[in-house]
């Protein structure tokens, strides 16, 4: 049975004086078992008891305003039909594995034949948990994301796109939407209910964008399950949004001591990136994870340390299997991969015998830069500068 979240209701007209807009209304909604109970009241200044339409996509349902409403009559004593303008209707909620996207309900009022109607409210009811497994593997580059991502894809038999970098696009679109909605021109237009934009809450656009990206992930992975491996700060910033789009997603943060991470970046990228930039990027990734993980639901995320991945792959496999609720055969495939196929990993000897910051041969000015940019996050994660590695 599909589980749904409590509906969000956006009353676009609200209980303002009926003479001001030609309409006054209030809409509420709640979950009642496998049904969405929509109720409220509506008044029109057009002359008679108005009718109501509920719109679910292209489907329209007529609703009668016929229930007693003495509370509304007290507020609008001059309106003779105010004493009987309430409605209540139960809508069956879709069920089954195909139910992945939010249900949007539009409430429209229509007073008389040929008279102008009004969009009164929008309801958005989202799915609490989708079918399949949704896994996001994130972290600073050079921290083990490739090994963990490939191991999970192999264990679950999922397509391997290397790196995704798609969710930051959605995050950027929503940030741009929020900025646009705060511009004077849109705010001014949205304050006038005779304008179409006033009847489109930004939350509805966010919901529909989320639906679009869910559908793209399903199509690109040929099913409900996926493992998105995307290292870097933009993806880390987008994680709270990922949980909104996929409420049952699981997150795995791969991390590594800054000393080894920056040294690994220098070996791989060489002159492609400057030393200061590598330090800033590692520090920012570690900081943003702390900020984003605080917004994720408890139990939805797991941290994996690169050194533990190299020295104790079976332990890491056990933790990942529990976090992702893998079947025994999937757990076995995961462990086998982590034992024998660990791409982009520094020599095992380096993990077994870590060196200190002063032993890397970096010039004094680079050591000072590292301490200035990475020192705070080194301390926050319990990392040490010397060969002891961590507390």
PDB file of C-alpha atoms in Angstrom, residues 104-280:
ATOM      1  CA  UNK A 104      -1.979  17.916  -7.124  1.00  0.00           C
ATOM      2  CA  UNK A 105      -5.580  19.017  -6.585  1.00  0.00           C
ATOM      3  CA  UNK A 106      -6.870  22.370  -7.835  1.00  0.00           C
ATOM      4  CA  UNK A 107      -9.972  23.895  -6.246  1.00  0.00           C
ATOM      5  CA  UNK A 108     -11.919  26.189  -8.563  1.00  0.00           C
ATOM      6  CA  UNK A 109     -15.125  28.094  -7.908  1.00  0.00           C
ATOM      7  CA  UNK A 110     -17.781  28.747 -10.561  1.00  0.00           C
ATOM      8  CA  UNK A 111     -20.684  30.983  -9.468  1.00  0.00           C
ATOM      9  CA  UNK A 112     -23.131  31.157 -12.388  1.00  0.00           C
ATOM     10  CA  UNK A 113     -23.136  29.944 -15.954  1.00  0.00           C
ATOM     11  CA  UNK A 114     -20.976  32.317 -17.965  1.00  0.00           C
ATOM     12  CA  UNK A 115     -19.734  34.237 -14.919  1.00  0.00           C
ATOM     13  CA  UNK A 116     -15.986  34.371 -14.219  1.00  0.00           C
ATOM     14  CA  UNK A 117     -14.700  31.651 -11.947  1.00  0.00           C
ATOM     15  CA  UNK A 118     -11.812  31.770  -9.516  1.00  0.00           C
ATOM     16  CA  UNK A 119      -8.937  29.442  -8.619  1.00  0.00           C
ATOM     17  CA  UNK A 120      -9.322  29.154  -4.855  1.00  0.00           C
ATOM     18  CA  UNK A 121      -6.638  26.768  -3.609  1.00  0.00           C
ATOM     19  CA  UNK A 122      -3.987  24.229  -4.553  1.00  0.00           C
ATOM     20  CA  UNK A 123      -3.352  20.997  -2.623  1.00  0.00           C
ATOM     21  CA  UNK A 124      -0.167  18.959  -2.966  1.00  0.00           C
ATOM     22  CA  UNK A 125      -0.019  15.468  -1.470  1.00  0.00           C
ATOM     23  CA  UNK A 126       3.373  13.767  -1.856  1.00  0.00           C
ATOM     24  CA  UNK A 127       4.331  10.104  -1.628  1.00  0.00           C
ATOM     25  CA  UNK A 128       6.031   9.192   1.655  1.00  0.00           C
ATOM     26  CA  UNK A 129       8.111   6.324   0.291  1.00  0.00           C
ATOM     27  CA  UNK A 130       8.693   5.160  -3.262  1.00  0.00           C
ATOM     28  CA  UNK A 131       9.427   1.709  -4.588  1.00  0.00           C
ATOM     29  CA  UNK A 132      13.028   0.711  -5.227  1.00  0.00           C
ATOM     30  CA  UNK A 133      16.274   1.906  -3.645  1.00  0.00           C
ATOM     31  CA  UNK A 134      17.562   5.439  -4.076  1.00  0.00           C
ATOM     32  CA  UNK A 135      21.193   5.839  -3.014  1.00  0.00           C
ATOM     33  CA  UNK A 136      23.374   8.939  -3.165  1.00  0.00           C
ATOM     34  CA  UNK A 137      27.138   8.547  -2.718  1.00  0.00           C
ATOM     35  CA  UNK A 138      28.756  11.906  -2.041  1.00  0.00           C
ATOM     36  CA  UNK A 139      31.892  13.492  -0.638  1.00  0.00           C
ATOM     37  CA  UNK A 140      34.984  15.422  -1.585  1.00  0.00           C
ATOM     38  CA  UNK A 141      36.754  14.129  -4.713  1.00  0.00           C
ATOM     39  CA  UNK A 142      39.538  11.627  -3.932  1.00  0.00           C
ATOM     40  CA  UNK A 143      37.709  10.251  -0.876  1.00  0.00           C
ATOM     41  CA  UNK A 144      36.484   6.834  -1.997  1.00  0.00           C
ATOM     42  CA  UNK A 145      33.227   7.755  -3.734  1.00  0.00           C
ATOM     43  CA  UNK A 146      34.120   5.758  -6.857  1.00  0.00           C
ATOM     44  CA  UNK A 147      34.819   2.557  -4.937  1.00  0.00           C
ATOM     45  CA  UNK A 148      31.662   2.815  -2.844  1.00  0.00           C
ATOM     46  CA  UNK A 149      29.460   3.854  -5.767  1.00  0.00           C
ATOM     47  CA  UNK A 150      30.674   1.054  -8.038  1.00  0.00           C
ATOM     48  CA  UNK A 151      30.356  -1.519  -5.253  1.00  0.00           C
ATOM     49  CA  UNK A 152      26.727  -0.577  -4.592  1.00  0.00           C
ATOM     50  CA  UNK A 153      25.834  -0.559  -8.281  1.00  0.00           C
ATOM     51  CA  UNK A 154      27.423  -3.957  -8.713  1.00  0.00           C
ATOM     52  CA  UNK A 155      25.653  -5.371  -5.672  1.00  0.00           C
ATOM     53  CA  UNK A 156      22.247  -4.113  -6.825  1.00  0.00           C
ATOM     54  CA  UNK A 157      22.788  -4.693 -10.548  1.00  0.00           C
ATOM     55  CA  UNK A 158      22.228  -1.025 -11.423  1.00  0.00           C
ATOM     56  CA  UNK A 159      23.383   0.959 -14.478  1.00  0.00           C
ATOM     57  CA  UNK A 160      26.733   2.689 -14.014  1.00  0.00           C
ATOM     58  CA  UNK A 161      26.879   6.263 -15.275  1.00  0.00           C
ATOM     59  CA  UNK A 162      30.191   7.019 -13.583  1.00  0.00           C
ATOM     60  CA  UNK A 163      29.187  10.332 -12.032  1.00  0.00           C
ATOM     61  CA  UNK A 164      25.723  11.884 -12.214  1.00  0.00           C
ATOM     62  CA  UNK A 165      25.920  15.659 -11.531  1.00  0.00           C
ATOM     63  CA  UNK A 166      22.203  15.968 -12.341  1.00  0.00           C
ATOM     64  CA  UNK A 167      20.661  16.843  -8.981  1.00  0.00           C
ATOM     65  CA  UNK A 168      22.695  20.090  -8.648  1.00  0.00           C
ATOM     66  CA  UNK A 169      20.886  21.200 -11.822  1.00  0.00           C
ATOM     67  CA  UNK A 170      17.525  20.842 -10.056  1.00  0.00           C
ATOM     68  CA  UNK A 171      18.949  22.614  -7.012  1.00  0.00           C
ATOM     69  CA  UNK A 172      20.085  25.500  -9.206  1.00  0.00           C
ATOM     70  CA  UNK A 173      16.699  25.731 -10.927  1.00  0.00           C
ATOM     71  CA  UNK A 174      14.869  25.946  -7.608  1.00  0.00           C
ATOM     72  CA  UNK A 175      17.304  28.538  -6.254  1.00  0.00           C
ATOM     73  CA  UNK A 176      16.719  30.592  -9.418  1.00  0.00           C
ATOM     74  CA  UNK A 177      12.949  30.175  -8.994  1.00  0.00           C
ATOM     75  CA  UNK A 178      13.121  31.428  -5.411  1.00  0.00           C
ATOM     76  CA  UNK A 179      15.164  34.459  -6.470  1.00  0.00           C
ATOM     77  CA  UNK A 180      12.772  35.212  -9.326  1.00  0.00           C
ATOM     78  CA  UNK A 181       9.749  35.013  -7.022  1.00  0.00           C
ATOM     79  CA  UNK A 182      11.286  37.713  -4.833  1.00  0.00           C
ATOM     80  CA  UNK A 183      11.849  40.194  -7.668  1.00  0.00           C
ATOM     81  CA  UNK A 184       9.652  43.326  -7.455  1.00  0.00           C
ATOM     82  CA  UNK A 185       7.899  42.638 -10.765  1.00  0.00           C
ATOM     83  CA  UNK A 186       6.798  39.112  -9.821  1.00  0.00           C
ATOM     84  CA  UNK A 187       5.868  40.084  -6.269  1.00  0.00           C
ATOM     85  CA  UNK A 188       3.757  42.976  -7.545  1.00  0.00           C
ATOM     86  CA  UNK A 189       2.027  40.829 -10.150  1.00  0.00           C
ATOM     87  CA  UNK A 190       1.467  38.046  -7.630  1.00  0.00           C
ATOM     88  CA  UNK A 191      -0.300  40.386  -5.230  1.00  0.00           C
ATOM     89  CA  UNK A 192      -3.143  40.873  -7.729  1.00  0.00           C
ATOM     90  CA  UNK A 193      -5.426  37.830  -7.896  1.00  0.00           C
ATOM     91  CA  UNK A 194      -6.631  38.854 -11.337  1.00  0.00           C
ATOM     92  CA  UNK A 195      -3.170  37.885 -12.623  1.00  0.00           C
ATOM     93  CA  UNK A 196      -2.477  34.254 -13.462  1.00  0.00           C
ATOM     94  CA  UNK A 197       0.844  34.248 -11.608  1.00  0.00           C
ATOM     95  CA  UNK A 198      -1.018  34.936  -8.354  1.00  0.00           C
ATOM     96  CA  UNK A 199      -2.609  31.497  -8.646  1.00  0.00           C
ATOM     97  CA  UNK A 200       0.636  29.560  -8.980  1.00  0.00           C
ATOM     98  CA  UNK A 201       2.353  29.047  -5.618  1.00  0.00           C
ATOM     99  CA  UNK A 202       6.109  28.537  -6.053  1.00  0.00           C
ATOM    100  CA  UNK A 203       5.723  25.345  -4.020  1.00  0.00           C
ATOM    101  CA  UNK A 204       3.705  23.880  -6.885  1.00  0.00           C
ATOM    102  CA  UNK A 205       6.473  24.646  -9.375  1.00  0.00           C
ATOM    103  CA  UNK A 206       9.028  23.066  -7.043  1.00  0.00           C
ATOM    104  CA  UNK A 207       6.829  19.986  -6.753  1.00  0.00           C
ATOM    105  CA  UNK A 208       6.425  19.688 -10.520  1.00  0.00           C
ATOM    106  CA  UNK A 209      10.173  20.129 -11.065  1.00  0.00           C
ATOM    107  CA  UNK A 210      10.770  17.345  -8.555  1.00  0.00           C
ATOM    108  CA  UNK A 211       8.331  15.144 -10.465  1.00  0.00           C
ATOM    109  CA  UNK A 212      10.181  15.851 -13.718  1.00  0.00           C
ATOM    110  CA  UNK A 213      13.537  14.843 -12.223  1.00  0.00           C
ATOM    111  CA  UNK A 214      12.094  11.723 -10.596  1.00  0.00           C
ATOM    112  CA  UNK A 215      10.779  10.680 -13.983  1.00  0.00           C
ATOM    113  CA  UNK A 216      14.158  11.330 -15.632  1.00  0.00           C
ATOM    114  CA  UNK A 217      15.961   9.218 -13.021  1.00  0.00           C
ATOM    115  CA  UNK A 218      13.446   6.396 -13.551  1.00  0.00           C
ATOM    116  CA  UNK A 219      13.812   6.498 -17.323  1.00  0.00           C
ATOM    117  CA  UNK A 220      17.614   6.748 -17.307  1.00  0.00           C
ATOM    118  CA  UNK A 221      17.968   3.860 -14.856  1.00  0.00           C
ATOM    119  CA  UNK A 222      15.201   1.748 -16.446  1.00  0.00           C
ATOM    120  CA  UNK A 223      13.478   1.308 -13.104  1.00  0.00           C
ATOM    121  CA  UNK A 224      12.801   2.688  -9.661  1.00  0.00           C
ATOM    122  CA  UNK A 225      16.274   2.032  -8.169  1.00  0.00           C
ATOM    123  CA  UNK A 226      19.461   3.992  -8.756  1.00  0.00           C
ATOM    124  CA  UNK A 227      22.824   4.801  -7.207  1.00  0.00           C
ATOM    125  CA  UNK A 228      23.860   8.400  -7.883  1.00  0.00           C
ATOM    126  CA  UNK A 229      27.595   8.948  -7.308  1.00  0.00           C
ATOM    127  CA  UNK A 230      28.403  12.653  -7.457  1.00  0.00           C
ATOM    128  CA  UNK A 231      31.370  14.059  -5.536  1.00  0.00           C
ATOM    129  CA  UNK A 232      31.786  17.770  -4.909  1.00  0.00           C
ATOM    130  CA  UNK A 233      30.323  20.706  -3.020  1.00  0.00           C
ATOM    131  CA  UNK A 234      27.332  21.479  -5.317  1.00  0.00           C
ATOM    132  CA  UNK A 235      25.947  17.980  -4.774  1.00  0.00           C
ATOM    133  CA  UNK A 236      26.477  18.203  -1.021  1.00  0.00           C
ATOM    134  CA  UNK A 237      24.451  21.417  -0.973  1.00  0.00           C
ATOM    135  CA  UNK A 238      21.626  19.692  -2.864  1.00  0.00           C
ATOM    136  CA  UNK A 239      21.172  16.776  -0.425  1.00  0.00           C
ATOM    137  CA  UNK A 240      18.286  18.274   1.608  1.00  0.00           C
ATOM    138  CA  UNK A 241      16.463  18.796  -1.686  1.00  0.00           C
ATOM    139  CA  UNK A 242      17.196  15.184  -2.662  1.00  0.00           C
ATOM    140  CA  UNK A 243      15.373  14.020   0.454  1.00  0.00           C
ATOM    141  CA  UNK A 244      12.368  16.174  -0.448  1.00  0.00           C
ATOM    142  CA  UNK A 245      12.257  14.639  -3.926  1.00  0.00           C
ATOM    143  CA  UNK A 246      12.961  11.089  -2.671  1.00  0.00           C
ATOM    144  CA  UNK A 247      11.818  10.920   0.982  1.00  0.00           C
ATOM    145  CA  UNK A 248      13.178   7.390   1.444  1.00  0.00           C
ATOM    146  CA  UNK A 249      16.600   8.007  -0.136  1.00  0.00           C
ATOM    147  CA  UNK A 250      19.802   6.831   1.561  1.00  0.00           C
ATOM    148  CA  UNK A 251      22.956   8.957   1.649  1.00  0.00           C
ATOM    149  CA  UNK A 252      26.574   7.829   2.015  1.00  0.00           C
ATOM    150  CA  UNK A 253      29.244  10.431   2.729  1.00  0.00           C
ATOM    151  CA  UNK A 254      32.791   9.344   1.861  1.00  0.00           C
ATOM    152  CA  UNK A 255      35.538  11.328   3.566  1.00  0.00           C
ATOM    153  CA  UNK A 256      39.271  11.312   4.099  1.00  0.00           C
ATOM    154  CA  UNK A 257      41.814  13.237   6.107  1.00  0.00           C
ATOM    155  CA  UNK A 258      42.728  16.522   4.463  1.00  0.00           C
ATOM    156  CA  UNK A 259      46.444  15.664   4.352  1.00  0.00           C
ATOM    157  CA  UNK A 260      45.902  12.586   2.170  1.00  0.00           C
ATOM    158  CA  UNK A 261      43.081  14.166   0.201  1.00  0.00           C
ATOM    159  CA  UNK A 262      45.065  17.206  -0.924  1.00  0.00           C
ATOM    160  CA  UNK A 263      48.141  15.061  -1.623  1.00  0.00           C
ATOM    161  CA  UNK A 264      46.007  12.721  -3.759  1.00  0.00           C
ATOM    162  CA  UNK A 265      44.517  15.658  -5.657  1.00  0.00           C
ATOM    163  CA  UNK A 266      47.999  16.974  -6.416  1.00  0.00           C
ATOM    164  CA  UNK A 267      49.096  13.573  -7.707  1.00  0.00           C
ATOM    165  CA  UNK A 268      46.054  13.157  -9.950  1.00  0.00           C
ATOM    166  CA  UNK A 269      45.383  16.668 -11.161  1.00  0.00           C
ATOM    167  CA  UNK A 270      48.896  18.134 -10.997  1.00  0.00           C
ATOM    168  CA  UNK A 271      48.984  21.587 -12.527  1.00  0.00           C
ATOM    169  CA  UNK A 272      45.261  21.466 -13.345  1.00  0.00           C
ATOM    170  CA  UNK A 273      44.424  22.864  -9.924  1.00  0.00           C
ATOM    171  CA  UNK A 274      46.243  25.127  -7.526  1.00  0.00           C
ATOM    172  CA  UNK A 275      47.207  24.055  -4.011  1.00  0.00           C
ATOM    173  CA  UNK A 276      45.017  26.665  -2.350  1.00  0.00           C
ATOM    174  CA  UNK A 277      42.026  25.619  -4.434  1.00  0.00           C
ATOM    175  CA  UNK A 278      42.426  21.972  -3.421  1.00  0.00           C
ATOM    176  CA  UNK A 279      42.569  22.956   0.251  1.00  0.00           C
ATOM    177  CA  UNK A 280      39.517  25.196  -0.055  1.00  0.00           C
TER     178      UNK A 280
END
